[in-house]
Tab-separated table of C-alpha atoms and ligand atoms in Angstrom:
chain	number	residue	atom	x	y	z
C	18	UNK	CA	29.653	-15.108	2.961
C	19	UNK	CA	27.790	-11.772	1.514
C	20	UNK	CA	26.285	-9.969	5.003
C	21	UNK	CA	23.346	-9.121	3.643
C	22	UNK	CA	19.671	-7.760	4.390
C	23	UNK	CA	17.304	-8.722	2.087
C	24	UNK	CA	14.202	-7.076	3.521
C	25	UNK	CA	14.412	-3.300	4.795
C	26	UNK	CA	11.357	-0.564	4.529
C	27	UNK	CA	11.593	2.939	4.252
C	28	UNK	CA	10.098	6.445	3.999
C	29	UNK	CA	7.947	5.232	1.632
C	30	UNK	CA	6.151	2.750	3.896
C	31	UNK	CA	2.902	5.128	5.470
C	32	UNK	CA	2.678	2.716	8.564
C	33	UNK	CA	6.869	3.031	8.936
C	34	UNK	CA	9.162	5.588	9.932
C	35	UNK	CA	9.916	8.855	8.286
C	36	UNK	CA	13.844	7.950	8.877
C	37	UNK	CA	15.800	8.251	5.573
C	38	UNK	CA	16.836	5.649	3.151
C	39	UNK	CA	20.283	6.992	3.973
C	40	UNK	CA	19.890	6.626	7.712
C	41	UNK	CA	19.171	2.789	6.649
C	42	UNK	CA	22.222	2.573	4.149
C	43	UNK	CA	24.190	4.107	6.847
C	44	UNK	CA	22.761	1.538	9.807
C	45	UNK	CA	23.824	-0.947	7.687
C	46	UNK	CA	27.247	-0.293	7.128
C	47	UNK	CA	27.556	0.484	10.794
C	48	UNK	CA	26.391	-2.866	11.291
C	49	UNK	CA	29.035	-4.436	8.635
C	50	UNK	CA	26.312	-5.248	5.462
C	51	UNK	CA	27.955	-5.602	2.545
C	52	UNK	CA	24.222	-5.492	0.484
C	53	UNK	CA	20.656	-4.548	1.323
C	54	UNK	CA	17.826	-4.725	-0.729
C	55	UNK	CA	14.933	-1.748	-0.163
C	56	UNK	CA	11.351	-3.599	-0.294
C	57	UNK	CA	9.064	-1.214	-0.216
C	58	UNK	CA	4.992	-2.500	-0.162
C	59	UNK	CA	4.590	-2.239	-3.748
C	60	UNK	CA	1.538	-0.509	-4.161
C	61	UNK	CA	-1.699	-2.072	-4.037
C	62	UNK	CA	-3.935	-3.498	-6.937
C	63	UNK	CA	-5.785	-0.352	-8.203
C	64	UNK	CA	-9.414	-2.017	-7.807
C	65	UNK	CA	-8.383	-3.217	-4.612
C	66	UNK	CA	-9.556	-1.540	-1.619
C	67	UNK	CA	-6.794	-1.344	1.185
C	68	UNK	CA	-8.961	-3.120	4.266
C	69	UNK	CA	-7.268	-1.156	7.061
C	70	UNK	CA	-8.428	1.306	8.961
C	71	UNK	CA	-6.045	4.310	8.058
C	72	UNK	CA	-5.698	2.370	3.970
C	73	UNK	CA	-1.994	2.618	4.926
C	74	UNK	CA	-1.025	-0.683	4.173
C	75	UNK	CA	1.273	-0.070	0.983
C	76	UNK	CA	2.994	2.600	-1.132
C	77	UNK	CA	0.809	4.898	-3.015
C	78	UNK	CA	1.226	4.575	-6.906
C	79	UNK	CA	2.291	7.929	-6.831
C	80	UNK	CA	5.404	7.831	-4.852
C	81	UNK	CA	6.708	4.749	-6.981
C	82	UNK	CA	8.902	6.605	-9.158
C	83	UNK	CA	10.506	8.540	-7.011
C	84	UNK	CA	11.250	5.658	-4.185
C	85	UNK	CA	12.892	4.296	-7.663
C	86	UNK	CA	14.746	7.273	-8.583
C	87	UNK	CA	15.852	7.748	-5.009
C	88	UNK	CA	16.990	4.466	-4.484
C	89	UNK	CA	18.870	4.836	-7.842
C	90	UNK	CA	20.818	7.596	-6.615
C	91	UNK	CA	21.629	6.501	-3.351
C	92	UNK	CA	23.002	3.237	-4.765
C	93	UNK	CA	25.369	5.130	-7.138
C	94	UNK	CA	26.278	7.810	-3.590
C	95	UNK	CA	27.310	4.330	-1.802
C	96	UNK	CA	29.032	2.424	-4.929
C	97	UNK	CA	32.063	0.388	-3.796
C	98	UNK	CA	31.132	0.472	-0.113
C	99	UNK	CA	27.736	-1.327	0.302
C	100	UNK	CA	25.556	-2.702	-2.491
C	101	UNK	CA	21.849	-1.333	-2.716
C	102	UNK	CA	19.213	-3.066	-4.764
C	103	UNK	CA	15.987	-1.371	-5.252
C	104	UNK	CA	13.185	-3.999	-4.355
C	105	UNK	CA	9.269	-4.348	-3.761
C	106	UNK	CA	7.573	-5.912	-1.101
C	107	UNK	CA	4.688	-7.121	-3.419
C	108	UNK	CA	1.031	-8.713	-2.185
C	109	UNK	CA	-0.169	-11.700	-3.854
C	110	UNK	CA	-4.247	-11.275	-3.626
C	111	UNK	CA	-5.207	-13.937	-5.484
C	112	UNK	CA	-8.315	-12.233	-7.116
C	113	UNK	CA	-6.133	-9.555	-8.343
C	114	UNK	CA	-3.475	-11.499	-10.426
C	115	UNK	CA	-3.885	-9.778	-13.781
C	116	UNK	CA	-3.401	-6.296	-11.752
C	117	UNK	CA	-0.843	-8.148	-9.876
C	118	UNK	CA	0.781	-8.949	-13.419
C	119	UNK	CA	0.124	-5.915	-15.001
C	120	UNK	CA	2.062	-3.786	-12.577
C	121	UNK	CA	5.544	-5.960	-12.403
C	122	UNK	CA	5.584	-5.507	-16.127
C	123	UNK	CA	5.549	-2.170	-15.759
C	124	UNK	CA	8.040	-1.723	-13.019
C	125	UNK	CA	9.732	-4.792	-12.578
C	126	UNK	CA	12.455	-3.828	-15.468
C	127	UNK	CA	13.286	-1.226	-12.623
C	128	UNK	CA	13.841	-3.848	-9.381
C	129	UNK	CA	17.036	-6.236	-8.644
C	130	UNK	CA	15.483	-8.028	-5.956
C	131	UNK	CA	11.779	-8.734	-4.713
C	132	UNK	CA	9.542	-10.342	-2.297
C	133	UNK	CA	6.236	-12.027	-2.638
C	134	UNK	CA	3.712	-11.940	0.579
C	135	UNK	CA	0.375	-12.664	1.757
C	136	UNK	CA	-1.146	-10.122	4.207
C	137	UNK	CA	-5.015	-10.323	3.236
C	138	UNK	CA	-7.361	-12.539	3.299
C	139	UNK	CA	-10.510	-13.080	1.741
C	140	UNK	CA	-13.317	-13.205	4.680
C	141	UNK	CA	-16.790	-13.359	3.034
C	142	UNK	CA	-17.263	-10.940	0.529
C	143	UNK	CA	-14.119	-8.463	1.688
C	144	UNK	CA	-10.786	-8.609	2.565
C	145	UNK	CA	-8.931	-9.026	6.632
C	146	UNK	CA	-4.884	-8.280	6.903
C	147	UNK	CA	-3.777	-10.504	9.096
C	148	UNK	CA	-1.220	-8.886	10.546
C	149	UNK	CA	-3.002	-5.914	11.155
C	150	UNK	CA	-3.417	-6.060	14.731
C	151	UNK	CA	-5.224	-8.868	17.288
C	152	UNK	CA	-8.888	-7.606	16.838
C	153	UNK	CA	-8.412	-8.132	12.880
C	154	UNK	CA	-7.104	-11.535	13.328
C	155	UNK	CA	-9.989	-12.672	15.910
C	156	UNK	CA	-12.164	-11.418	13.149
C	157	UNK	CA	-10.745	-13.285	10.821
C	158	UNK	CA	-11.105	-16.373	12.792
C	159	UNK	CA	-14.650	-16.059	13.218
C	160	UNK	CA	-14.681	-15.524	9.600
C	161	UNK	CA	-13.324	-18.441	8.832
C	162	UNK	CA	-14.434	-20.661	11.448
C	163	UNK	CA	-11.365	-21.631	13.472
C	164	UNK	CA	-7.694	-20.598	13.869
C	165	UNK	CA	-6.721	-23.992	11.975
C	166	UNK	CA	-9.039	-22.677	9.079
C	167	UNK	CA	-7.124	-19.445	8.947
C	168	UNK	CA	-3.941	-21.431	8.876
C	169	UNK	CA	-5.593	-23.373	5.700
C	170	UNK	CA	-6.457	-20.723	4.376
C	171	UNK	CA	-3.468	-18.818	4.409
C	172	UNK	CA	-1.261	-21.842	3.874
C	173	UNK	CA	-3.079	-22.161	0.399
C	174	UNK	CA	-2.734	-18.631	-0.316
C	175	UNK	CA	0.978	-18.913	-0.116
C	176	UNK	CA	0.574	-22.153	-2.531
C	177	UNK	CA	-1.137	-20.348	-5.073
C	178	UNK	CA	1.433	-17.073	-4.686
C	179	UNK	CA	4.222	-19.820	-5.313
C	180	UNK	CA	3.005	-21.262	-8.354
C	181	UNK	CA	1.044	-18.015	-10.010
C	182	UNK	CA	2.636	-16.797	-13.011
C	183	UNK	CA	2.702	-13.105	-12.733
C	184	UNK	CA	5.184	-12.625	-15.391
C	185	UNK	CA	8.518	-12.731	-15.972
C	186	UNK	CA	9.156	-10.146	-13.344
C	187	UNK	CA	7.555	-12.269	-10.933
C	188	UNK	CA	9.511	-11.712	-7.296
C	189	UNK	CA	11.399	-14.756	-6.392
C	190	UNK	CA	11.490	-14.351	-2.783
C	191	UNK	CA	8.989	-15.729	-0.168
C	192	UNK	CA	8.488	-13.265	2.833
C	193	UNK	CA	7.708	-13.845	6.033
C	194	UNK	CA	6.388	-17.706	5.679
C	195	UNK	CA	4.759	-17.943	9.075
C	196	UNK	CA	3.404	-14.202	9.261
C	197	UNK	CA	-0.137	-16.136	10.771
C	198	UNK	CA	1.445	-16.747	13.579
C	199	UNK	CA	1.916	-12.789	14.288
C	200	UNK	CA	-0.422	-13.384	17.142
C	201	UNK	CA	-0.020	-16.703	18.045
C	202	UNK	CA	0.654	-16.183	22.286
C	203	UNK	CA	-3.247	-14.526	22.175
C	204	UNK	CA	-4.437	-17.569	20.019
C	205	UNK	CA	-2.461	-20.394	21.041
C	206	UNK	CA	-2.182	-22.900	17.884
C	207	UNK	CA	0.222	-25.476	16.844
C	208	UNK	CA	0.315	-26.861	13.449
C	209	UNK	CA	-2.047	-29.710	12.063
C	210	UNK	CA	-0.408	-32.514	9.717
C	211	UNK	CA	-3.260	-31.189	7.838
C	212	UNK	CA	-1.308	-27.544	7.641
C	213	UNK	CA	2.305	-29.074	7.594
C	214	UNK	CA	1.182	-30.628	4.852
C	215	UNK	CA	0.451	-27.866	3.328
C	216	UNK	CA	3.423	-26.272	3.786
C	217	UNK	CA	5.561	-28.922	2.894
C	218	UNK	CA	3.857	-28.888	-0.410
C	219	UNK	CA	4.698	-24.875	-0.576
C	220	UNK	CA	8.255	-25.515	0.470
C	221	UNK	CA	8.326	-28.076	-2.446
C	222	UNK	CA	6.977	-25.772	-4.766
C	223	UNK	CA	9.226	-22.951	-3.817
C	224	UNK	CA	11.848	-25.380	-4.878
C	225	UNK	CA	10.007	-26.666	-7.947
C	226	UNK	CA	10.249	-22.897	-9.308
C	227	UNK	CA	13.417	-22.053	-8.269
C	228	UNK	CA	12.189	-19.622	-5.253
C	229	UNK	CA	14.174	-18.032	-2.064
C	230	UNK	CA	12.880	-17.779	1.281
C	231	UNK	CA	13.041	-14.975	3.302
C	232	UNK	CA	14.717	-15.312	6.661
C	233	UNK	CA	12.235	-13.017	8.606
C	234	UNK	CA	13.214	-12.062	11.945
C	235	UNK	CA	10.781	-8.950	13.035
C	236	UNK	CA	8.413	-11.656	14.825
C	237	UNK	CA	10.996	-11.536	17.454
C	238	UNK	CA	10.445	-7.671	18.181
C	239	UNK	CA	6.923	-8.557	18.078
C	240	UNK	CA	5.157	-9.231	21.487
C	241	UNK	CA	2.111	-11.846	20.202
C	242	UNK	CA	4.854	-13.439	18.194
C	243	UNK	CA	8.393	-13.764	20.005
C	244	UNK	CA	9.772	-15.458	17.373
C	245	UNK	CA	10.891	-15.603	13.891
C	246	UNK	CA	8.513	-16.341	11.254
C	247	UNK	CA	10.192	-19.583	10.025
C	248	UNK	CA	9.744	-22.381	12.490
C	249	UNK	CA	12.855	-24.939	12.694
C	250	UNK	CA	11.310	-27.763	10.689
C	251	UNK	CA	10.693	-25.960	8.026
C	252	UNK	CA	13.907	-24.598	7.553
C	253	UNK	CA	15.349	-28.170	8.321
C	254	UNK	CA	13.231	-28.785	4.728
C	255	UNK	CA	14.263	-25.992	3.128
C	256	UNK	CA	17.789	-26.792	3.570
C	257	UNK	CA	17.316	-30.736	2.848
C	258	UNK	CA	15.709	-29.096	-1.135
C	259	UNK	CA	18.704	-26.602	-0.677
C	260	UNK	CA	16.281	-23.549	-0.748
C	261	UNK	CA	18.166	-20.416	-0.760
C	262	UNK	CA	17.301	-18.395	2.533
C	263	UNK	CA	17.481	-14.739	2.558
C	264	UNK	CA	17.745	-12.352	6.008
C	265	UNK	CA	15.413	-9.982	6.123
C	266	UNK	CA	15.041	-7.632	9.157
C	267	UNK	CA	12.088	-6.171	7.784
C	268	UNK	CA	12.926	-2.752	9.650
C	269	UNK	CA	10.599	0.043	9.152
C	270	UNK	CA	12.991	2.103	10.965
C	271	UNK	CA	16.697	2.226	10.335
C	272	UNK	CA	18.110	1.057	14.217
C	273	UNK	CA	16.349	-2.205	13.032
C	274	UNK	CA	18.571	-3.206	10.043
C	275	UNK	CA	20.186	-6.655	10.568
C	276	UNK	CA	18.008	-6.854	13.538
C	277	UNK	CA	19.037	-10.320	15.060
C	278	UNK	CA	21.250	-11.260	12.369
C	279	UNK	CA	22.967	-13.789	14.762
C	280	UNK	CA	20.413	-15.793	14.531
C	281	UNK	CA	20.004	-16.160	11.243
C	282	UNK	CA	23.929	-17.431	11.290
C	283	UNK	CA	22.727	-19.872	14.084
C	284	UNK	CA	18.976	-21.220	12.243
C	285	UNK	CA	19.952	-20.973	8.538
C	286	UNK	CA	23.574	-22.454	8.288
A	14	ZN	ZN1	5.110	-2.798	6.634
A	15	ZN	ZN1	5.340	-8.177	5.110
């Protein structure tokens, strides 16, 4: 089997790590990949507005073609001895699918290899990321009205990111499917039929339209979290509708590529 990581950040990312794409191409070989894929947060819709504090959450626009051209070369420096594929981390925000659309038409002649998240959510009239930090996500819980209704929310976000159209450069990947439970030790929760319901019927769908899942193992580096953001069940599903499942360390600095790769072998085979 292909050692792969299917999830990696970069220089690009403001909220990362100014370590080099090749201080990641060369963590990875150290570590025995045979293929990585860079995804990058694509940059945001241009009429959204970035909710965080510091509006650091993505890419700018402006840096896009050079992280392209960048990657480009470095996958032509590293030919023969580990495969690069230049990738996007993009956000589905459901109010923003034309935009959404609009932009992998543009650039998604360019990527090999992408992956579809949620990080915001609508609360009244604006936006929350949820994985922003634990004040965001309490605020997002009185927003909605209880953790379960975050969960519901989210859940159906995921749904509709799954069965959008976007185009036909649409990213076939799934990241991070359990990202809500980022802070799950400070807000204690476990899952509704109600939700795994819901996420049976997104598990179906990623199936239905011929989706991967991404294999996300930063929740285990991350202290409300503590583990990886697929819980056993649902990769006991994924297997049963043979959904492919991706690793993705999702380092934003290079010692994290293939960060717990072992357990991928253990959960996903
Ligand atoms: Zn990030
Ligand atoms: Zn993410």
């Amino acid at each position: 089997m292909q050692k792969r990581d299917g999830h990696i950040h970069t220089p690009f990312c403001p909220h990362g790590s100014n370590d080099t794409l090749r201080q990641y191409a060369e963590e990875a070989l150290k570590k025995g990949f045979d293929s990585i894929t860079f995804t990058e947060h694509a940059p945001l819709p241009p009429s959204f507005t970035d909710p965080t504090p510091l509006k650091d959450s993505a890419m700018a626009q402006a840096s896009l073609e050079r992280y392209i051209n960048e990657i480009s070369r470095l996958k032509k420096e590293y030919r023969g001895q580990l495969a690069i594929r230049t990738g996007l981390e993009v956000d589905y925000i459901a109010e923003f699918e034309d935009e959404i659309t609009l932009f992998l038409d543009t650039y998604g002649p360019y990527l090999d290899d992408s992956i579809l998240s949620v990080h915001f959510l609508r609360a009244g009239s604006s936006y929350l990321c949820l994985d922003y930090d634990e004040h965001t996500f309490k605020e997002l819980i009185s927003a909605c009205g209880s953790i379960e209704a975050v969960y519901e929310q989210y859940y159906r976000s995921i749904y509709s990111s799954i069965v959008a159209s976007l185009g036909s450069n649409k990213p076939k990947r799934v990241g991070h499917i359990t990202l809500v439970q980022k802070f799950i030790k400070l807000f204690p929760y476990s899952m509704s039929e109600h939700i795994r319901g819901l996420v049976s019927q997104c598990l179906s769908a990623i199936e239905e339209n011929g989706m991967e899942l991404d294999f996300n193992t930063s929740g285990l580096r991350k202290t409300y979290a503590g583990s990886v953001y697929i819980e056993d069940w649902m990769l006991n599903e994924a297997k049963q509708k043979k959904i492919p499942l991706v690793f993705g360390s999702d380092a934003h600095q290079a010692g994290d590529v293939g960060y717990a790769y072992e357990t991928f072998l253990k959960g996903a085979n």
